[in-house]
Amino acid sequence: MYNILIVDDDREIVESIEIYLKNEGFNTYKAYDGIQALDIIMSKEIHLILMDIMRPKLDGIKATIKIREEKNIPIILVSAKSEDTDKIIGLNIGADDYITKPFNLLELVARVNSNLRRYMNLGNYSNLDVNKEVIKSGGLELNTYTKEVKVDGEIIKVTPIEYKILELLLRNKGRVFSIDEIYEKVWQEESFNVENTVAVHIRRIREKIEINPREPKYLKVVWGVGYKIEKL
């Protein structure tokens, strides 16, 4: 049974989400501000977080930044704001997904299931040979057994989404993937208006693996086509 943390200062929303998640077989924890959320995350085994952005004491953006210092569990940001800038900020600071209020609770549950599948697949080590599951391009390497990403021997912290993008591109070095292809293969959903979402994750990956993100060595853009990992 997966443990979902619901973080929102609106108790009615929390109760509504909790009912749907419990009906789907999830165990839930509730927090009504960012400080309370961090306490639960550090003391309980949490598999996914639903994080409202606008909250007292510690807002969702600051709380996500703090969580990402220690944890790579999926975070879905929830907000009443629908502007693209808010989505980009959320993705930039480490969120995996974003949903806007008012939302359909069935869609929210679907997003929870989708993010959990991706996250749990990263922890599936069965039937892997550690010596054969290291994918490299120059000094960039990804170990599908330990789920580690390294650059010149140094471990780089990545989120589950960033890991899946890197794995896709590294397994197909030299091949250019369009934005829609990346989204559909990594998010496992039909793509629609996803340019900003993918671009933000690509930028975050570059900031982590490249010495100079403006002149990338590994993760290259092919203008008008898509992205690729160079064969090095």
Short mmCIF file of C-alpha atoms in Angstrom, two decimals:
data_model
loop_
_atom_site.label_atom_id
_atom_site.label_comp_id
_atom_site.label_asym_id
_atom_site.label_seq_id
_atom_site.Cartn_x
_atom_site.Cartn_y
_atom_site.Cartn_z
CA MET A 1 0.00 0.00 0.00
CA TYR A 2 1.46 3.34 -1.06
CA ASN A 3 1.51 6.29 1.33
CA ILE A 4 0.32 9.63 -0.11
CA LEU A 5 0.86 12.92 1.71
CA ILE A 6 -1.82 15.56 1.03
CA VAL A 7 -0.69 19.10 1.83
CA ASP A 8 -3.31 21.88 1.68
CA ASP A 9 -4.63 24.46 4.15
CA ASP A 10 -8.18 23.90 2.86
CA ARG A 11 -9.43 21.04 5.03
CA GLU A 12 -12.45 20.34 2.81
CA ILE A 13 -10.19 19.80 -0.21
CA VAL A 14 -7.92 17.55 1.84
CA GLU A 15 -10.88 15.45 2.99
CA SER A 16 -12.25 15.14 -0.56
CA ILE A 17 -8.89 14.04 -1.96
CA GLU A 18 -8.42 11.61 0.92
CA ILE A 19 -11.76 9.90 0.23
CA TYR A 20 -10.87 9.28 -3.43
CA LEU A 21 -7.34 8.08 -2.66
CA LYS A 22 -8.53 5.69 0.04
CA ASN A 23 -11.14 4.30 -2.34
CA GLU A 24 -8.22 3.52 -4.69
CA GLY A 25 -6.43 1.61 -1.92
CA PHE A 26 -3.91 4.28 -0.89
CA ASN A 27 -2.92 5.13 2.65
CA THR A 28 -2.97 8.88 3.32
CA TYR A 29 -1.29 11.40 5.58
CA LYS A 30 -2.51 14.99 5.93
CA ALA A 31 -0.69 18.27 6.52
CA TYR A 32 -2.12 21.78 6.56
CA ASP A 33 1.11 23.79 6.29
CA GLY A 34 4.64 23.30 5.00
CA ILE A 35 6.29 22.80 8.40
CA GLN A 36 3.87 20.02 9.29
CA ALA A 37 4.45 18.44 5.88
CA LEU A 38 8.23 18.36 6.33
CA ASP A 39 7.86 16.73 9.76
CA ILE A 40 5.72 13.94 8.27
CA ILE A 41 8.07 13.42 5.30
CA MET A 42 11.07 13.02 7.59
CA SER A 43 9.31 10.65 10.01
CA LYS A 44 7.14 8.50 7.70
CA GLU A 45 7.69 6.52 4.51
CA ILE A 46 5.96 8.67 1.90
CA HIS A 47 5.75 7.53 -1.73
CA LEU A 48 4.13 10.63 -3.30
CA ILE A 49 3.23 14.19 -2.24
CA LEU A 50 0.28 16.31 -3.37
CA MET A 51 1.52 19.82 -2.55
CA ASP A 52 -0.67 22.93 -2.66
CA ILE A 53 1.43 25.98 -3.57
CA MET A 54 -0.33 28.72 -1.60
CA ARG A 55 -0.10 27.76 2.08
CA PRO A 56 0.80 29.42 5.41
CA LYS A 57 4.16 29.17 7.22
CA LEU A 58 6.04 27.52 4.35
CA ASP A 59 4.58 27.69 0.84
CA GLY A 60 4.64 24.84 -1.65
CA ILE A 61 7.59 26.20 -3.63
CA LYS A 62 9.84 26.57 -0.57
CA ALA A 63 8.67 23.23 0.83
CA THR A 64 9.46 21.47 -2.46
CA ILE A 65 12.96 22.97 -2.50
CA LYS A 66 13.55 21.67 1.05
CA ILE A 67 12.20 18.22 0.19
CA ARG A 68 14.40 17.96 -2.90
CA GLU A 69 17.49 18.44 -0.72
CA GLU A 70 16.82 15.01 0.79
CA LYS A 71 14.16 13.12 -1.18
CA ASN A 72 13.45 12.21 -4.82
CA ILE A 73 9.87 11.04 -4.28
CA PRO A 74 7.28 12.33 -6.79
CA ILE A 75 5.75 15.72 -6.04
CA ILE A 76 2.55 16.90 -7.75
CA LEU A 77 1.98 20.62 -7.22
CA VAL A 78 -1.61 21.79 -6.83
CA SER A 79 -2.58 25.43 -7.29
CA ALA A 80 -5.46 27.73 -8.16
CA LYS A 81 -3.15 29.50 -10.57
CA SER A 82 -3.19 28.38 -14.19
CA GLU A 83 -0.53 30.60 -15.79
CA ASP A 84 2.34 28.86 -17.54
CA THR A 85 4.85 30.81 -15.44
CA ASP A 86 3.61 29.12 -12.26
CA LYS A 87 3.92 25.70 -13.85
CA ILE A 88 7.44 26.48 -15.03
CA ILE A 89 8.50 27.70 -11.57
CA GLY A 90 7.11 24.54 -10.02
CA LEU A 91 8.91 22.27 -12.47
CA ASN A 92 12.13 24.26 -12.14
CA ILE A 93 12.33 23.74 -8.41
CA GLY A 94 11.88 19.97 -8.67
CA ALA A 95 8.19 19.11 -9.00
CA ASP A 96 7.30 16.15 -11.23
CA ASP A 97 3.80 17.20 -12.23
CA TYR A 98 1.28 20.03 -11.86
CA ILE A 99 -2.49 20.21 -11.65
CA THR A 100 -4.67 23.32 -11.47
CA LYS A 101 -7.69 23.93 -9.24
CA PRO A 102 -10.51 23.27 -9.75
CA PHE A 103 -9.56 19.79 -10.89
CA ASN A 104 -11.39 16.55 -11.57
CA LEU A 105 -10.63 14.16 -8.71
CA LEU A 106 -10.54 11.22 -11.13
CA GLU A 107 -7.85 13.02 -13.12
CA LEU A 108 -5.91 13.67 -9.91
CA VAL A 109 -6.01 9.97 -9.03
CA ALA A 110 -4.87 9.11 -12.56
CA ARG A 111 -1.90 11.47 -12.18
CA VAL A 112 -1.05 9.92 -8.81
CA ASN A 113 -1.07 6.44 -10.35
CA SER A 114 0.99 7.56 -13.34
CA ASN A 115 3.69 9.22 -11.21
CA LEU A 116 3.83 6.27 -8.83
CA ARG A 117 4.32 3.83 -11.72
CA ARG A 118 7.28 5.84 -12.99
CA TYR A 119 8.78 6.20 -9.53
CA MET A 120 8.39 2.54 -8.57
CA ASN A 121 9.78 1.36 -11.90
CA LEU A 122 13.01 3.16 -10.98
CA GLY A 123 13.29 0.92 -7.93
CA ASN A 124 12.74 -2.35 -9.80
CA TYR A 125 16.17 -3.98 -9.70
CA SER A 126 15.09 -7.53 -10.50
CA ASN A 127 16.83 -9.46 -13.28
CA LEU A 128 19.40 -6.73 -13.93
CA ASP A 129 23.10 -7.32 -14.36
CA VAL A 130 24.93 -4.41 -12.75
CA ASN A 131 27.91 -4.84 -15.08
CA LYS A 132 25.77 -4.69 -18.23
CA GLU A 133 23.41 -1.92 -17.18
CA VAL A 134 25.76 1.04 -17.17
CA ILE A 135 25.05 3.31 -20.13
CA LYS A 136 27.75 5.84 -21.01
CA SER A 137 28.53 8.74 -23.25
CA GLY A 138 31.95 10.16 -22.47
CA GLY A 139 32.03 11.09 -18.79
CA LEU A 140 28.25 10.84 -18.44
CA GLU A 141 26.98 7.50 -17.17
CA LEU A 142 23.72 6.07 -15.93
CA ASN A 143 23.52 2.86 -13.90
CA THR A 144 20.11 1.22 -14.27
CA TYR A 145 20.88 -1.15 -11.37
CA THR A 146 21.80 1.43 -8.73
CA LYS A 147 19.74 4.19 -10.41
CA GLU A 148 22.70 6.54 -10.17
CA VAL A 149 23.75 9.22 -12.64
CA LYS A 150 27.39 10.26 -12.67
CA VAL A 151 29.42 12.89 -14.49
CA ASP A 152 33.19 12.29 -14.45
CA GLY A 153 32.70 9.90 -11.53
CA GLU A 154 30.65 12.31 -9.41
CA ILE A 155 27.09 11.31 -8.47
CA ILE A 156 24.48 13.79 -9.69
CA LYS A 157 21.12 14.04 -7.91
CA VAL A 158 18.23 13.80 -10.35
CA THR A 159 14.45 13.53 -9.98
CA PRO A 160 12.55 10.47 -11.31
CA ILE A 161 11.46 12.38 -14.43
CA GLU A 162 15.00 13.64 -15.11
CA TYR A 163 16.31 10.09 -14.73
CA LYS A 164 13.80 8.71 -17.23
CA ILE A 165 14.63 11.40 -19.79
CA LEU A 166 18.34 10.70 -19.44
CA GLU A 167 17.78 6.95 -19.69
CA LEU A 168 15.72 7.36 -22.86
CA LEU A 169 18.31 9.57 -24.56
CA LEU A 170 21.36 7.61 -23.37
CA ARG A 171 19.92 4.30 -24.56
CA ASN A 172 19.53 5.91 -27.97
CA LYS A 173 22.70 8.00 -28.24
CA GLY A 174 22.79 10.10 -31.39
CA ARG A 175 19.07 9.72 -32.09
CA VAL A 176 17.00 12.91 -32.02
CA PHE A 177 13.72 12.72 -30.09
CA SER A 178 11.02 15.31 -30.63
CA ILE A 179 9.42 17.00 -27.63
CA ASP A 180 6.23 15.00 -28.17
CA GLU A 181 8.18 11.72 -28.33
CA ILE A 182 10.03 12.49 -25.10
CA TYR A 183 6.82 13.39 -23.31
CA GLU A 184 4.87 10.34 -24.48
CA LYS A 185 7.69 7.89 -23.70
CA VAL A 186 8.62 9.36 -20.30
CA TRP A 187 5.27 10.56 -18.98
CA GLN A 188 3.42 7.72 -20.76
CA GLU A 189 0.60 10.09 -21.67
CA GLU A 190 -0.57 11.63 -24.91
CA SER A 191 1.25 14.89 -25.54
CA PHE A 192 -0.64 18.16 -25.85
CA ASN A 193 0.96 21.58 -25.49
CA VAL A 194 3.91 20.09 -23.58
CA GLU A 195 6.77 22.23 -24.95
CA ASN A 196 7.31 24.17 -21.72
CA THR A 197 7.10 21.08 -19.53
CA VAL A 198 9.77 19.17 -21.47
CA ALA A 199 11.97 22.25 -21.98
CA VAL A 200 12.07 22.94 -18.25
CA HIS A 201 13.20 19.40 -17.45
CA ILE A 202 15.83 19.50 -20.20
CA ARG A 203 17.18 22.78 -18.80
CA ARG A 204 17.36 21.33 -15.29
CA ILE A 205 19.22 18.26 -16.56
CA ARG A 206 21.72 20.45 -18.41
CA GLU A 207 22.35 22.51 -15.29
CA LYS A 208 23.25 19.30 -13.47
CA ILE A 209 25.34 17.43 -16.06
CA GLU A 210 26.97 20.17 -18.14
CA ILE A 211 29.98 22.29 -17.18
CA ASN A 212 28.53 25.08 -19.32
CA PRO A 213 24.78 24.58 -19.94
CA ARG A 214 24.86 27.29 -22.65
CA GLU A 215 27.38 25.20 -24.61
CA PRO A 216 26.34 21.64 -23.74
CA LYS A 217 28.69 18.73 -24.32
CA TYR A 218 26.18 15.91 -23.82
CA LEU A 219 22.56 17.03 -24.14
CA LYS A 220 22.15 18.82 -27.46
CA VAL A 221 19.21 20.55 -29.11
CA VAL A 222 18.57 20.03 -32.82
CA TRP A 223 16.66 23.20 -33.62
CA GLY A 224 13.18 22.58 -34.93
CA VAL A 225 13.49 18.83 -34.35
CA GLY A 226 14.21 17.90 -30.72
CA TYR A 227 16.93 16.70 -28.35
CA LYS A 228 19.64 14.06 -28.28
CA ILE A 229 22.60 12.78 -26.26
CA GLU A 230 25.82 12.99 -28.25
CA LYS A 231 27.82 9.84 -28.94
CA LEU A 232 31.13 10.44 -27.14
#
